Coordinates of C-alpha atoms in Angstrom, one line a residue:
D1 CA 10.9 22.9 -21.8
G2 CA 12.2 19.7 -20.3
D3 CA 14.2 21.7 -17.6
A4 CA 11.1 23.8 -16.8
A5 CA 9.0 20.6 -16.3
G6 CA 11.6 19.1 -14.1
E7 CA 11.8 22.2 -12.0
T8 CA 8.1 22.4 -11.6
A9 CA 8.0 18.7 -10.6
C10 CA 10.7 19.4 -7.9
R11 CA 8.8 22.4 -6.6
R12 CA 5.6 20.3 -6.3
A13 CA 7.5 17.4 -4.6
L14 CA 9.3 19.5 -2.0
P15 CA 6.2 20.2 0.2
L16 CA 5.3 16.5 0.0
L17 CA 8.9 15.6 1.1
L18 CA 8.7 18.0 4.0
L19 CA 5.4 16.6 5.0
F20 CA 6.8 13.0 4.9
I21 CA 9.8 14.0 7.0
T22 CA 7.6 15.7 9.5
F23 CA 5.3 12.6 9.6
L24 CA 8.4 10.4 10.1
F25 CA 9.6 12.3 13.2
L26 CA 6.1 12.5 14.7
N27 CA 5.4 8.8 14.6
T28 CA 8.4 7.2 16.3
D29 CA 6.5 5.7 19.3
Q30 CA 6.6 1.9 19.8
V31 CA 3.3 0.1 19.5
Q32 CA 2.3 -3.5 20.3
I33 CA 0.4 -5.5 17.6
S34 CA -1.6 -8.5 18.7
F35 CA -2.0 -11.2 16.2
V36 CA -4.0 -14.4 16.8
F37 CA -1.1 -16.5 18.2
F38 CA 1.6 -13.9 19.0
K39 CA 2.3 -10.3 19.7
A40 CA 4.9 -8.0 18.1
E41 CA 6.3 -4.6 19.0
T42 CA 7.3 -2.1 16.3
S43 CA 7.5 1.6 15.5
L44 CA 4.2 3.2 14.6
L45 CA 5.9 4.6 11.5
V46 CA 6.8 1.0 10.3
L47 CA 3.3 -0.2 11.0
I48 CA 1.8 2.7 9.0
L49 CA 4.2 2.2 6.1
L50 CA 3.6 -1.6 6.0
S51 CA -0.2 -1.0 6.0
M52 CA 0.1 1.5 3.2
G53 CA 2.3 -0.9 1.2
L54 CA -0.1 -3.7 1.7
G55 CA -3.0 -1.5 0.6
A56 CA -1.1 -0.4 -2.5
L57 CA -0.4 -4.1 -3.4
I58 CA -4.1 -5.0 -3.0
A59 CA -5.0 -1.9 -5.1
L60 CA -2.6 -2.9 -7.8
F61 CA -3.2 -6.7 -8.0
G62 CA -6.7 -7.1 -6.6
P63 CA -8.6 -6.0 -9.7
A64 CA -6.5 -8.2 -12.0
Y65 CA -7.1 -11.2 -9.7
W66 CA -10.8 -10.5 -9.7
R67 CA -11.0 -10.2 -13.5
R68 CA -9.1 -13.5 -13.9
R69 CA -11.4 -15.3 -11.4
Q70 CA -14.5 -14.0 -13.2
R71 CA -13.1 -15.1 -16.6
L72 CA -12.3 -18.6 -15.3
R73 CA -15.9 -18.8 -13.9
R74 CA -17.3 -17.9 -17.3
I75 CA -15.1 -20.5 -19.0
E76 CA -16.2 -23.2 -16.5
A77 CA -19.9 -22.2 -17.0
D78 CA -19.6 -22.4 -20.8
K79 CA -18.2 -26.0 -20.7
P80 CA -20.8 -28.7 -21.6

């Protein structure tokens, strides 16, 4: 059963891998990013991956930060 599950997972992952590789080769153009005080030039792929990574970090740690902040506010409000 373990081998069958692993084989099924590989079959499901293969189309995603092919899609990712296609995505990689279609987004190699250079783009310029304008920040407040400077500009940077990078590959569109790098920009997309950095944006996705930042979004994932916010999705992972944002709710915990929000809960902690709310808990601290309740503690402060309960103090005499």
